[in-house]
Coordinates of C-alpha atoms in Angstrom, one line a residue:
W5 CA -87.9 -111.6 2.2
S6 CA -89.4 -110.8 5.6
I7 CA -86.2 -109.1 6.8
L8 CA -86.1 -106.5 3.9
L9 CA -87.3 -103.2 5.2
L10 CA -87.4 -100.0 3.1
I11 CA -87.9 -96.7 4.8
C12 CA -88.3 -94.4 1.8
F13 CA -87.6 -90.7 2.3
P14 CA -90.3 -88.1 1.8
Q15 CA -89.4 -85.8 -1.0
N16 CA -88.7 -82.1 -1.0
N17 CA -92.0 -80.2 -1.4
A18 CA -94.0 -83.4 -1.4
E19 CA -97.3 -83.3 0.5
V20 CA -97.2 -85.4 3.7
I21 CA -100.6 -86.7 4.6
T22 CA -101.2 -88.8 7.7
A23 CA -103.5 -91.7 7.6
T24 CA -106.2 -90.1 9.8
T25 CA -106.5 -87.0 7.6
K26 CA -106.0 -88.6 4.2
A27 CA -109.6 -88.9 3.2
V28 CA -110.4 -85.3 4.0
A29 CA -107.2 -84.0 2.4
R30 CA -107.9 -85.8 -0.8
R31 CA -111.1 -83.9 -1.4
S32 CA -109.8 -80.5 -0.4
Q33 CA -106.5 -80.3 -2.4
N34 CA -105.9 -79.9 -6.1
S35 CA -109.6 -79.6 -6.8
N36 CA -109.0 -77.7 -10.1
T37 CA -106.4 -80.3 -11.3
W38 CA -108.4 -83.5 -11.5
D39 CA -111.3 -84.5 -13.7
Y40 CA -111.9 -87.7 -11.6
T41 CA -110.8 -88.4 -8.1
D42 CA -110.7 -91.5 -5.9
V43 CA -111.6 -93.8 -8.8
P44 CA -111.3 -97.4 -7.7
Y45 CA -109.1 -99.5 -9.9
G46 CA -109.3 -102.8 -8.0
E47 CA -111.4 -104.7 -5.6
E48 CA -108.8 -106.3 -3.3
D49 CA -108.4 -103.2 -1.1
P50 CA -111.0 -100.6 -1.9
S51 CA -109.6 -98.1 0.6
V52 CA -106.2 -98.1 -1.1
Q53 CA -106.7 -99.1 -4.7
L54 CA -107.7 -95.6 -5.8
L55 CA -106.6 -93.2 -8.5
N56 CA -107.1 -89.7 -9.8
I57 CA -107.4 -88.7 -13.5
A58 CA -106.5 -85.4 -15.2
L59 CA -107.4 -85.4 -18.9
P60 CA -106.0 -83.1 -21.5
E61 CA -108.4 -80.8 -23.3
E62 CA -107.5 -82.0 -26.7
G63 CA -105.5 -84.7 -28.5
D64 CA -108.0 -87.6 -28.4
P65 CA -106.9 -90.3 -28.3
Y66 CA -104.1 -89.3 -25.9
G67 CA -101.5 -91.4 -24.1
V68 CA -101.5 -92.1 -20.3
L69 CA -98.9 -91.2 -17.8
M70 CA -99.3 -93.7 -15.0
F71 CA -97.7 -92.0 -12.0
H72 CA -97.0 -93.1 -8.4
H73 CA -96.1 -90.7 -5.6
S74 CA -93.2 -90.7 -3.2
A75 CA -93.2 -91.8 0.5
G76 CA -95.6 -89.8 2.6
G77 CA -97.6 -88.6 -0.3
S78 CA -100.8 -89.7 -1.9
H79 CA -102.4 -90.0 -5.3
F80 CA -103.1 -86.2 -4.9
S81 CA -99.4 -85.5 -4.7
V82 CA -99.0 -84.1 -8.2
T83 CA -98.6 -80.4 -8.9
E84 CA -100.6 -78.5 -11.5
K85 CA -97.3 -77.8 -13.4
E86 CA -96.5 -81.5 -13.5
V87 CA -100.0 -82.2 -14.9
N88 CA -99.4 -79.5 -17.5
A89 CA -96.2 -81.2 -18.6
A90 CA -98.2 -84.3 -19.5
H91 CA -101.1 -82.4 -21.1
V92 CA -98.9 -80.3 -23.4
S93 CA -97.2 -83.6 -24.4
G94 CA -100.6 -85.2 -25.3
Y95 CA -100.9 -87.4 -22.2
A96 CA -103.5 -87.8 -19.5
V97 CA -102.2 -88.1 -15.9
V98 CA -103.3 -91.1 -13.8
S99 CA -102.0 -90.8 -10.2
W100 CA -102.5 -94.1 -8.4
E101 CA -102.3 -95.2 -4.7
S102 CA -100.7 -98.3 -3.2
I103 CA -98.7 -98.3 0.0
G104 CA -97.2 -95.9 2.5
G105 CA -93.6 -95.0 3.2
V106 CA -92.4 -97.6 5.7
V107 CA -92.5 -100.9 3.9
G108 CA -91.2 -104.4 4.1
T109 CA -91.0 -107.2 1.6
A110 CA -94.7 -108.1 1.9
E111 CA -95.8 -104.5 1.1
I112 CA -93.4 -104.2 -1.8
E113 CA -94.7 -107.4 -3.4
L114 CA -98.2 -106.3 -2.8
A115 CA -97.5 -102.9 -4.4
W116 CA -96.0 -104.7 -7.4
S117 CA -99.2 -106.6 -7.8
Y118 CA -101.3 -103.4 -7.4
A119 CA -99.3 -101.8 -10.2
Q120 CA -100.3 -104.6 -12.5
I121 CA -103.9 -104.3 -11.5
C122 CA -103.9 -100.6 -12.1
F123 CA -102.2 -101.1 -15.5
D124 CA -104.9 -103.6 -16.5
F125 CA -107.6 -101.1 -15.4
L126 CA -106.1 -98.4 -17.6
R127 CA -106.0 -100.8 -20.6
T128 CA -109.6 -102.0 -20.1
S129 CA -111.1 -98.6 -19.4
A130 CA -109.7 -96.8 -22.4
N131 CA -113.2 -96.4 -24.0
V132 CA -114.5 -94.7 -20.8
Y133 CA -111.8 -92.1 -20.6
G134 CA -110.8 -91.7 -24.2
W135 CA -107.1 -92.6 -23.9
D136 CA -105.0 -94.9 -26.1
P137 CA -104.5 -98.2 -24.2
D138 CA -101.3 -98.9 -26.2
K139 CA -99.6 -95.7 -25.3
I140 CA -98.6 -95.7 -21.6
I141 CA -95.7 -94.2 -19.8
V142 CA -94.9 -95.7 -16.4
A143 CA -93.6 -93.0 -14.0
G144 CA -92.7 -92.8 -10.3
R145 CA -91.1 -90.6 -7.7
S146 CA -88.8 -92.3 -5.2
L147 CA -91.0 -94.9 -3.6
G148 CA -93.1 -94.7 -6.8
S149 CA -90.2 -95.9 -8.8
I150 CA -89.9 -98.9 -6.6
V151 CA -93.5 -100.0 -6.8
S152 CA -93.6 -99.3 -10.6
W153 CA -90.2 -100.9 -11.4
K154 CA -91.3 -104.5 -12.3
L155 CA -94.3 -103.3 -14.4
A156 CA -92.1 -100.7 -16.2
H157 CA -89.7 -103.5 -17.2
S158 CA -92.3 -106.1 -18.0
Q159 CA -91.8 -105.7 -21.7
H160 CA -95.5 -105.1 -22.3
P161 CA -95.9 -103.5 -25.7
A162 CA -98.3 -100.9 -24.4
I163 CA -95.5 -99.4 -22.2
V164 CA -93.8 -96.9 -24.5
G165 CA -91.6 -95.1 -21.9
I166 CA -90.4 -94.9 -18.3
Y167 CA -89.9 -91.7 -16.3
T168 CA -88.6 -91.7 -12.7
Y169 CA -87.6 -88.9 -10.4
N170 CA -85.2 -89.7 -7.6
G171 CA -85.7 -93.3 -8.4
L172 CA -84.4 -96.4 -6.6
P173 CA -83.2 -94.6 -3.4
Q174 CA -80.5 -95.8 -1.1
Q175 CA -82.5 -98.4 0.9
V176 CA -83.3 -100.4 -2.2
W177 CA -79.6 -101.5 -2.5
T178 CA -79.0 -102.7 1.0
R179 CA -80.1 -106.3 0.3
P180 CA -79.2 -107.2 -3.3
D181 CA -79.6 -110.9 -2.4
L182 CA -83.4 -110.2 -1.9
W183 CA -84.0 -107.7 -4.8
Y184 CA -81.6 -106.3 -7.3
P185 CA -83.4 -103.9 -9.7
P186 CA -80.9 -104.3 -12.6
D187 CA -82.0 -108.0 -12.8
D188 CA -85.4 -106.8 -13.9
V189 CA -84.0 -104.9 -16.9
V190 CA -84.2 -107.0 -20.0
S191 CA -83.8 -106.2 -23.7
P192 CA -85.6 -104.6 -25.4
V193 CA -86.4 -101.8 -22.9
P194 CA -88.7 -98.8 -23.4
L195 CA -87.1 -95.4 -23.8
T196 CA -86.2 -94.4 -20.2
Y197 CA -85.6 -91.2 -18.3
M198 CA -84.1 -91.5 -14.8
V199 CA -83.8 -87.9 -13.4
Y200 CA -82.4 -86.8 -10.1
G201 CA -82.5 -83.7 -8.0
P202 CA -79.3 -84.3 -6.1
G203 CA -75.9 -84.8 -7.7
P204 CA -73.3 -87.5 -7.0
K205 CA -71.7 -85.7 -4.1
S206 CA -75.0 -85.2 -2.2
D207 CA -75.6 -86.9 1.1
D208 CA -79.3 -87.2 0.2
G209 CA -80.7 -90.7 0.2
H210 CA -81.6 -90.3 -3.5
N211 CA -78.0 -89.8 -4.6
P212 CA -78.0 -90.8 -8.3
T213 CA -74.9 -93.0 -7.8
N214 CA -77.2 -95.5 -6.1
A215 CA -78.7 -96.3 -9.5
Y216 CA -75.4 -96.5 -11.5
P217 CA -75.8 -100.4 -11.6
V218 CA -78.9 -99.7 -13.7
V219 CA -76.8 -97.6 -16.1
E220 CA -74.3 -100.4 -16.4
R221 CA -77.1 -102.9 -17.0
Y222 CA -78.4 -100.9 -19.9
N223 CA -74.9 -100.8 -21.3
E224 CA -74.4 -104.5 -20.9
L225 CA -77.6 -105.1 -22.9
G226 CA -76.5 -102.6 -25.6
E227 CA -79.4 -100.4 -24.7
E228 CA -77.6 -97.3 -23.5
E229 CA -79.2 -95.1 -26.2
K230 CA -82.6 -95.8 -24.6
L231 CA -81.5 -94.5 -21.1
I232 CA -81.2 -90.8 -20.4
F233 CA -79.7 -90.4 -16.9
V234 CA -80.0 -86.8 -15.5
E235 CA -78.4 -85.8 -12.2
G236 CA -78.0 -82.6 -10.2
M237 CA -81.2 -80.8 -11.1
W238 CA -81.2 -79.1 -7.7
N239 CA -77.8 -77.6 -8.7
D240 CA -79.2 -76.0 -11.8
P241 CA -80.2 -72.4 -10.9
G242 CA -82.5 -72.4 -13.9
L243 CA -84.5 -75.3 -12.5
Y244 CA -84.3 -75.0 -8.7
S245 CA -83.7 -72.3 -6.2
N246 CA -84.1 -71.9 -2.4
G247 CA -85.6 -75.4 -2.1
K248 CA -88.2 -74.8 -4.8
W249 CA -88.7 -75.6 -8.4
I250 CA -88.7 -72.5 -10.6
N251 CA -88.9 -74.3 -13.9
E252 CA -92.1 -74.8 -16.0
Y253 CA -92.9 -78.4 -15.1
D254 CA -91.3 -79.2 -11.7
I255 CA -90.1 -82.8 -11.6
F256 CA -91.5 -83.5 -15.1
H257 CA -89.0 -81.0 -16.6
Y258 CA -87.8 -83.7 -19.1
L259 CA -91.2 -85.3 -19.8
P260 CA -92.0 -83.4 -23.0
E261 CA -88.5 -84.4 -24.3
L262 CA -89.2 -88.0 -23.5
V263 CA -92.6 -87.9 -25.3
A264 CA -91.0 -86.1 -28.3
K265 CA -88.5 -88.9 -28.6
I266 CA -91.2 -91.6 -28.3
E267 CA -93.1 -89.9 -31.1
D268 CA -90.0 -89.7 -33.3
G269 CA -89.3 -93.4 -32.7
V270 CA -86.0 -92.8 -31.0
G271 CA -84.6 -96.0 -29.6
S272 CA -87.4 -98.1 -31.1
T273 CA -85.5 -99.5 -34.1
I274 CA -82.0 -100.0 -35.4
T275 CA -81.3 -98.4 -38.7
P276 CA -79.0 -100.6 -40.8
T277 CA -75.6 -99.1 -41.5
T278 CA -74.6 -98.4 -45.0
A279 CA -71.8 -100.7 -46.2
V280 CA -68.5 -98.8 -46.2
T281 CA -65.9 -99.4 -48.9
P282 CA -62.6 -100.3 -47.2
P283 CA -60.3 -97.4 -47.7
V284 CA -57.1 -97.7 -49.7
I285 CA -54.4 -96.9 -47.2
P286 CA -51.9 -94.3 -48.6
T287 CA -48.2 -94.5 -47.9
H288 CA -47.2 -91.9 -45.4
T289 CA -44.1 -89.8 -45.5
N290 CA -41.4 -89.7 -42.9
E291 CA -41.2 -86.5 -40.9
A292 CA -39.9 -85.1 -37.7
I293 CA -41.6 -86.3 -34.5
V294 CA -44.3 -83.9 -33.4
G295 CA -44.4 -83.5 -29.6
L296 CA -42.4 -85.4 -27.0
P297 CA -41.2 -88.9 -27.9
Y298 CA -42.6 -92.1 -26.6
Q299 CA -41.6 -93.1 -23.0
P300 CA -43.5 -96.0 -21.5
F301 CA -44.3 -96.2 -17.8
T302 CA -42.2 -99.2 -16.9
Q303 CA -42.9 -98.8 -13.2
G304 CA -46.7 -98.5 -13.8
A305 CA -48.9 -95.5 -13.3
N306 CA -51.9 -94.5 -11.1
G307 CA -54.9 -94.5 -13.4
L308 CA -58.2 -92.7 -13.5
Y309 CA -60.1 -94.0 -16.6
I310 CA -63.3 -92.2 -17.6
G311 CA -65.5 -93.1 -20.5
H312 CA -68.0 -95.5 -21.9
S313 CA -68.5 -99.3 -22.4
F314 CA -66.0 -99.5 -25.3
F315 CA -63.3 -98.2 -23.0
I316 CA -63.9 -98.8 -19.3
P317 CA -64.2 -102.6 -19.5
I318 CA -60.9 -102.7 -21.4
S319 CA -59.3 -100.6 -18.6
R320 CA -60.6 -102.9 -16.0
T321 CA -59.2 -105.9 -17.8
F322 CA -55.9 -104.1 -18.1
D323 CA -55.9 -103.6 -14.3
D324 CA -56.7 -107.3 -13.8
I325 CA -53.7 -108.3 -15.9
V326 CA -51.4 -105.9 -14.0
A327 CA -52.7 -107.3 -10.7
Q328 CA -51.8 -110.8 -11.9
A329 CA -48.3 -109.6 -12.9
K330 CA -47.8 -108.1 -9.5
E331 CA -48.7 -111.4 -7.9
E332 CA -45.8 -112.9 -9.8
S333 CA -43.4 -110.3 -8.4
D334 CA -43.8 -107.5 -5.9
N335 CA -41.2 -105.5 -7.9
L336 CA -43.4 -105.2 -11.0
F337 CA -45.3 -102.0 -11.6
P338 CA -45.0 -100.6 -8.1
Q339 CA -46.6 -97.3 -9.1
H340 CA -49.7 -98.9 -10.7
D341 CA -53.1 -98.0 -9.2
F342 CA -56.5 -97.8 -10.7
Q343 CA -59.8 -95.8 -10.7
T344 CA -62.7 -95.5 -13.1
E345 CA -65.5 -93.0 -13.8
F346 CA -68.1 -94.6 -16.0
S347 CA -71.0 -93.1 -18.0
G348 CA -72.7 -95.0 -20.8
G349 CA -73.0 -94.0 -24.5
E350 CA -72.7 -90.4 -25.5
S351 CA -72.9 -89.4 -21.8
G352 CA -69.3 -90.7 -21.5
T353 CA -67.9 -88.4 -24.1
P354 CA -65.5 -85.5 -23.1
G355 CA -68.0 -82.7 -23.7
N356 CA -70.8 -84.5 -21.9
L357 CA -68.7 -85.5 -19.0
W358 CA -67.6 -81.9 -18.7
S359 CA -71.2 -80.7 -18.9
N360 CA -72.4 -83.1 -16.2
V361 CA -71.6 -81.3 -12.9
G362 CA -71.5 -84.6 -11.0
H363 CA -69.0 -86.3 -13.3
R364 CA -66.9 -83.1 -13.8
T365 CA -66.7 -82.5 -10.0
S366 CA -65.7 -86.1 -9.4
I367 CA -63.0 -86.2 -12.1
K368 CA -61.6 -82.8 -11.0
A369 CA -61.5 -84.0 -7.4
S370 CA -59.4 -86.9 -8.4
L371 CA -57.0 -84.8 -10.5
S372 CA -56.6 -82.3 -7.8
T373 CA -55.3 -84.9 -5.3
G374 CA -52.1 -85.1 -7.3
T375 CA -52.3 -88.9 -7.2
I376 CA -53.5 -89.6 -10.8
D377 CA -51.3 -90.9 -13.5
L378 CA -53.8 -92.2 -16.0
F379 CA -57.0 -90.3 -17.0
G380 CA -59.4 -91.1 -19.8
M381 CA -62.3 -89.6 -21.8
T382 CA -64.3 -90.0 -25.1
I383 CA -65.3 -87.7 -28.0
A384 CA -68.8 -86.4 -28.8
A385 CA -70.7 -87.9 -31.7
A386 CA -71.9 -85.7 -34.6
D387 CA -75.2 -86.9 -35.8
D388 CA -75.0 -85.0 -39.1
V389 CA -71.8 -86.6 -40.3
N390 CA -72.1 -89.4 -42.8
F391 CA -69.4 -92.0 -42.5
Q392 CA -69.5 -93.1 -46.2
E393 CA -69.2 -89.5 -47.4
Q394 CA -66.2 -89.0 -45.2
V395 CA -64.6 -92.2 -46.5
D396 CA -65.3 -91.3 -50.1
A397 CA -63.9 -87.8 -49.6
F398 CA -60.7 -89.3 -48.1
L399 CA -60.3 -91.8 -51.0
D400 CA -60.7 -88.9 -53.5
T401 CA -58.3 -86.5 -51.8
G402 CA -56.1 -88.5 -49.4
V403 CA -56.9 -85.9 -46.8
Y404 CA -58.6 -86.9 -43.5
P405 CA -61.7 -84.8 -42.4
T406 CA -61.0 -82.2 -39.8
A407 CA -61.7 -82.7 -36.1
E408 CA -61.5 -79.0 -35.3
E409 CA -64.9 -78.9 -33.6
Y410 CA -63.9 -81.7 -31.2
I411 CA -60.4 -80.4 -30.2
P412 CA -61.9 -78.0 -27.6
E413 CA -63.5 -80.9 -25.8
Y414 CA -60.1 -82.4 -25.2
A415 CA -58.4 -79.1 -24.5
Q416 CA -60.7 -78.2 -21.6
W417 CA -59.8 -81.5 -19.9
I418 CA -56.1 -81.3 -20.8
D419 CA -55.8 -77.8 -19.5
T420 CA -57.5 -78.8 -16.3
A421 CA -55.0 -81.6 -15.8
L422 CA -52.0 -79.4 -16.7
S423 CA -53.2 -76.9 -14.2
Y424 CA -52.5 -79.4 -11.5
N425 CA -49.4 -80.9 -13.0
P426 CA -47.6 -79.3 -16.1
D427 CA -45.9 -82.6 -16.8
T428 CA -49.1 -84.5 -17.5
V429 CA -48.8 -87.2 -20.3
I430 CA -51.7 -87.7 -22.6
Y431 CA -52.8 -91.1 -24.0
I432 CA -55.4 -91.3 -26.7
G433 CA -57.0 -94.7 -27.5
A434 CA -59.2 -95.5 -30.4
P435 CA -61.8 -98.3 -30.1
W436 CA -63.7 -100.2 -32.8
L437 CA -66.8 -99.4 -34.9
G438 CA -70.2 -100.2 -33.2
N439 CA -73.1 -101.9 -34.8
N440 CA -70.5 -104.0 -36.7
H441 CA -72.9 -107.0 -37.2
L442 CA -74.4 -104.9 -40.1
L443 CA -71.0 -104.8 -41.9
T444 CA -69.0 -107.5 -43.7
T445 CA -65.7 -108.4 -42.1
Q446 CA -63.8 -106.6 -44.9
T447 CA -65.9 -103.4 -44.4
F448 CA -65.5 -103.6 -40.6
T449 CA -61.7 -103.9 -41.0
G450 CA -61.4 -101.1 -43.4
S451 CA -63.7 -98.8 -41.3
N452 CA -61.6 -99.5 -38.1
E453 CA -58.4 -98.6 -40.0
F454 CA -59.9 -95.4 -41.3
I455 CA -60.9 -94.5 -37.8
C456 CA -57.4 -95.0 -36.6
G457 CA -55.9 -92.9 -39.4
F458 CA -58.5 -90.1 -38.8
L459 CA -57.9 -90.0 -35.1
F460 CA -54.1 -90.0 -35.4
N461 CA -53.9 -87.4 -38.1
S462 CA -56.8 -85.1 -37.2
V463 CA -56.7 -85.4 -33.4
V464 CA -53.5 -86.8 -32.0
L465 CA -51.1 -84.8 -34.3
E466 CA -53.1 -81.6 -33.7
L467 CA -53.0 -82.1 -29.9
R468 CA -49.2 -82.8 -30.1
R469 CA -48.8 -79.5 -31.9
F470 CA -51.0 -77.7 -29.4
Y471 CA -49.1 -79.2 -26.5
P472 CA -45.5 -79.7 -27.7
D473 CA -44.1 -79.9 -24.2
N474 CA -46.3 -82.8 -23.2
Q475 CA -46.1 -86.5 -24.2
I476 CA -49.2 -87.7 -26.1
L477 CA -49.5 -91.4 -26.6
F478 CA -51.8 -93.1 -29.0
I479 CA -53.1 -96.7 -29.1
C480 CA -55.5 -97.9 -31.8
Y481 CA -56.9 -101.1 -30.2
G482 CA -60.0 -101.3 -32.4
P483 CA -58.1 -103.5 -34.9
V484 CA -58.1 -106.3 -32.3
A485 CA -61.8 -106.7 -33.1
S486 CA -61.2 -106.6 -36.8
F487 CA -58.4 -109.3 -36.7
M488 CA -60.3 -111.5 -34.4
R489 CA -63.3 -111.4 -36.7
Q490 CA -61.1 -112.3 -39.6
L491 CA -59.7 -115.3 -37.7
F492 CA -63.2 -116.3 -36.7
D493 CA -64.4 -116.2 -40.3
E494 CA -61.5 -118.4 -41.3
G495 CA -62.1 -120.9 -38.6
N496 CA -58.7 -120.0 -37.0
L497 CA -60.1 -118.8 -33.6
P498 CA -60.7 -122.1 -31.7
D499 CA -61.8 -120.4 -28.4
I500 CA -64.7 -118.6 -30.1
V501 CA -67.9 -120.5 -30.9
D502 CA -70.3 -117.6 -31.6
Q503 CA -69.8 -114.2 -33.2
I504 CA -72.5 -112.8 -31.0
G505 CA -73.5 -114.4 -27.6
S506 CA -73.5 -114.0 -23.9
G507 CA -71.0 -116.7 -22.9
Q508 CA -67.2 -116.9 -22.6
N509 CA -66.8 -118.1 -26.1
A510 CA -68.5 -115.3 -28.0
L511 CA -66.6 -112.7 -30.0
F512 CA -69.2 -109.9 -29.2
T513 CA -71.7 -109.8 -26.4
D514 CA -74.5 -108.2 -28.3
A515 CA -75.6 -107.5 -31.9
D516 CA -76.9 -103.9 -31.6
K517 CA -73.7 -102.3 -30.3
G518 CA -71.0 -104.9 -30.6
H519 CA -69.5 -104.8 -27.1
A520 CA -66.3 -106.9 -26.7
G521 CA -66.5 -110.4 -25.4
P522 CA -64.1 -111.7 -22.7
M523 CA -61.3 -112.8 -25.0
M524 CA -61.4 -109.6 -27.1
K525 CA -61.2 -107.5 -23.9
E526 CA -58.2 -109.4 -22.7
M527 CA -56.4 -109.1 -26.1
M528 CA -57.0 -105.3 -26.1
A529 CA -55.8 -105.1 -22.5
I530 CA -52.6 -106.9 -23.4
V531 CA -52.0 -104.3 -26.2
W532 CA -52.5 -101.5 -23.7
L533 CA -50.1 -103.2 -21.3
Q534 CA -47.3 -103.6 -23.9
I535 CA -47.5 -100.0 -25.1
L536 CA -48.2 -98.2 -21.9
Y537 CA -45.9 -100.2 -19.6
N538 CA -43.6 -102.0 -22.0
P539 CA -43.1 -105.0 -19.6
P540 CA -40.1 -107.4 -19.8
N541 CA -40.5 -109.9 -22.7
L542 CA -40.3 -112.8 -20.3
L543 CA -43.3 -111.4 -18.4
L544 CA -45.5 -111.2 -21.5
E545 CA -44.4 -114.7 -22.6
R546 CA -45.2 -116.1 -19.2
F547 CA -48.7 -114.5 -19.3
M548 CA -49.4 -116.0 -22.7
D549 CA -48.0 -119.4 -21.8
H550 CA -49.3 -120.0 -18.3
I551 CA -51.9 -117.4 -17.2
T552 CA -54.3 -116.6 -20.1
I553 CA -56.9 -119.3 -20.7
W554 CA -57.1 -118.7 -24.4
N555 CA -55.3 -120.6 -27.2
K556 CA -51.7 -119.6 -27.1
D557 CA -51.2 -119.4 -30.9
S558 CA -54.3 -117.2 -31.2
V559 CA -53.1 -114.8 -28.5
R560 CA -49.7 -114.4 -30.1
A561 CA -51.1 -113.9 -33.6
I562 CA -53.6 -111.2 -32.4
V563 CA -51.2 -109.3 -30.1
T564 CA -48.3 -109.4 -32.7
E565 CA -50.5 -108.1 -35.5
V566 CA -52.0 -105.2 -33.6
L567 CA -48.7 -104.2 -32.0
T568 CA -47.2 -104.1 -35.5
F569 CA -50.2 -102.0 -36.6
N570 CA -49.5 -99.5 -33.8
K571 CA -45.7 -99.3 -34.2
S572 CA -45.6 -96.0 -36.1
F573 CA -47.9 -94.1 -33.7
N574 CA -45.5 -93.7 -30.8
V575 CA -41.9 -93.1 -31.8
K576 CA -38.9 -93.2 -29.5
E577 CA -36.4 -90.4 -29.4
G578 CA -34.0 -90.6 -32.4
E579 CA -36.3 -92.7 -34.5
I580 CA -38.2 -91.7 -37.6
M581 CA -41.7 -92.9 -38.6
I582 CA -41.5 -96.5 -39.8
Q583 CA -42.7 -97.2 -43.4
P584 CA -45.5 -99.7 -43.6
S585 CA -44.6 -103.2 -44.7
P586 CA -45.9 -104.1 -48.2
E587 CA -48.7 -106.6 -47.5
P588 CA -49.5 -106.8 -43.8
T589 CA -52.4 -109.0 -42.5
I590 CA -53.9 -105.8 -41.2
A591 CA -53.3 -102.8 -43.3
S592 CA -50.7 -100.4 -41.9
P593 CA -51.9 -97.3 -40.1
N594 CA -53.2 -94.4 -42.2
I595 CA -50.5 -91.9 -41.5
A596 CA -50.8 -89.3 -44.2
H597 CA -49.6 -86.3 -42.2
T598 CA -51.2 -82.9 -42.6
T599 CA -49.2 -79.8 -42.8
T600 CA -51.5 -77.4 -40.9
Q601 CA -49.6 -75.1 -38.7
P602 CA -50.5 -75.2 -35.0
S603 CA -52.4 -72.5 -33.4
P604 CA -50.9 -71.0 -30.3
K605 CA -53.7 -72.5 -28.2
P606 CA -56.5 -74.9 -28.9
P607 CA -59.9 -73.3 -29.8
T608 CA -62.1 -72.3 -26.9
A609 CA -64.0 -75.2 -25.5
V610 CA -67.6 -75.4 -26.5
T611 CA -69.6 -78.0 -24.6
S612 CA -71.8 -80.3 -26.7
S613 CA -75.4 -81.1 -25.8
P614 CA -75.3 -83.9 -23.3
S615 CA -77.3 -87.1 -23.2
V616 CA -76.7 -87.0 -19.4
K617 CA -77.9 -83.6 -18.3
S618 CA -76.7 -81.7 -15.2
A619 CA -76.4 -78.5 -13.4
A620 CA -74.5 -75.3 -14.3
D621 CA -70.7 -75.3 -14.9
T622 CA -68.2 -74.8 -12.1
T623 CA -65.3 -72.4 -12.2
S624 CA -62.0 -73.3 -13.6
P625 CA -59.5 -75.0 -11.2
S626 CA -56.9 -72.9 -9.6
V627 CA -53.3 -73.5 -10.8
K628 CA -51.6 -75.7 -8.4
S629 CA -47.8 -76.1 -8.3
T630 CA -46.9 -79.8 -8.0
A631 CA -43.7 -81.9 -7.8
F632 CA -45.3 -85.2 -8.7
S633 CA -44.0 -87.6 -11.3
A634 CA -45.5 -87.4 -14.8
Y635 CA -49.2 -88.0 -15.2
I636 CA -51.0 -89.6 -18.1
I637 CA -54.4 -88.6 -19.4
I638 CA -56.0 -91.5 -21.2
I639 CA -58.3 -90.1 -23.8
V640 CA -60.4 -92.7 -25.6
I641 CA -62.1 -91.5 -28.7
Y642 CA -64.8 -93.0 -30.7
S643 CA -65.5 -91.9 -34.3
H644 CA -68.4 -89.6 -35.0
W645 CA -69.8 -92.1 -37.4
N646 CA -72.2 -94.7 -35.9
L647 CA -69.9 -95.4 -32.9
S648 CA -72.6 -95.5 -30.3
F649 CA -71.5 -97.2 -27.1

């Protein structure tokens, strides 16, 4: 620990106070802001263990915002507008002191202990200052996020929220063997806002990409709905201009939103899902192929996969399998390459990825290189849509609900890709239903099949009509989860010991969201490989016989069933749609084609309200003539009914 040294950056517009002038400066600044100044909260170091208090005029008993400043600042380093943000939200502000800006391991550990001492002081002095001791938000700016981090994630029930600005800067990540912040994040977590001034392309030491491992950790725990990750505030002209905040609450711009969600109980409980009646799958009619016919990429493709945790882990496993195949023979898939752009939960949907200036810029930069063959995104969720009502309506009419409001979110990305290469190929993939532990296996299976039918009829066919000169592939890999759960219930999945668990032998890794376990991810990736690349049969057999660690009979059964399920979605030239077999193990895909005539162009894109917020939009890409081989856009969709990843 003694070799870990953090030199934390002073913040823009943060007051920098030297040690020799600190005592004088504290009494001369912000005199109208604080009700109490230099209140001692501990006895170990009276010259440092001090805090200031700003109480709201009403709202007794009010909550407490426990805030620590950035490097070079002091417990006076809070603006009047930032105090107002807390007061209008019904919270007092307590700004506490601990250490300076150049710190090593000893100082960090000391600051962590001071945070606990300050927290205990707030709890025991509630009667003196009139606040609620069980209603504390832990907040910090840059260095303040570091010294507050362990307390914030201590799971104390009095901590109802976390708010960081420019949190966990670059230096934190230089020695993960000594301290790795994601390791402190355990479930359940408080509702958390991590907000950043710079965007992902910034060279500032507070670049939000430093903290992406924290985002991944929340997703691993199934807690992504409790994390709002905001980047690029400095790029938003409504918030920041000429190096200064022009918004109402400075760095606490999103604090009232956090408090409102806390008061509404957002992220605090899981609402059980209403049981869904498995839909009766109608027989579809044969009709002419809409759009270009299916042509797999037998030589591989260069991939940029963007999306959430029900997609990106599958793409990574797919890449691993291809890499293993290439080790067998250098001649296999020579054009395969791989990139990802990850954003958890709804922040990984097409509309929200487009709204986020950092993600949008990164994705466009990759597309504009002319090197991308595979590109993926997810759909926005509509909170006002009831899954059971949609299923009931479908059972009554045989007609799938419209996806008209979501088509623009795809169109803006597809148009961007086509502007760089008019031969782009689109791939749409459909995952499985989240929170499935609340459903019976039969309901889970029927729900996944309904999702497949909805996405194929209401999204894929519509996009094929809008883009008749571009190939649009579709894979519904969610039924892998359904079929594996059926086999598990029957005792026919010997590799799986637990339906929910953290080890290799669990079907799902968590109860709340239902993320895929290792075997499930590999089975889904094999389905991707077969449909996207169509490898030689001997290669697939060799993988199942000699490379995969799972039971060979189970692998064959799962892959065969789900490939059969997908057979009618992508039809080769000269073929017609294949009629479902009478009694499949998994019901055949819901292909009841609509007859809506295509519009000349998809509706104008309307960006949804993002969970990950960002700066203003950028201009449309310039049209660029290319002579590259065909590209694929991989579009992963999740249903707008309780599919929260």
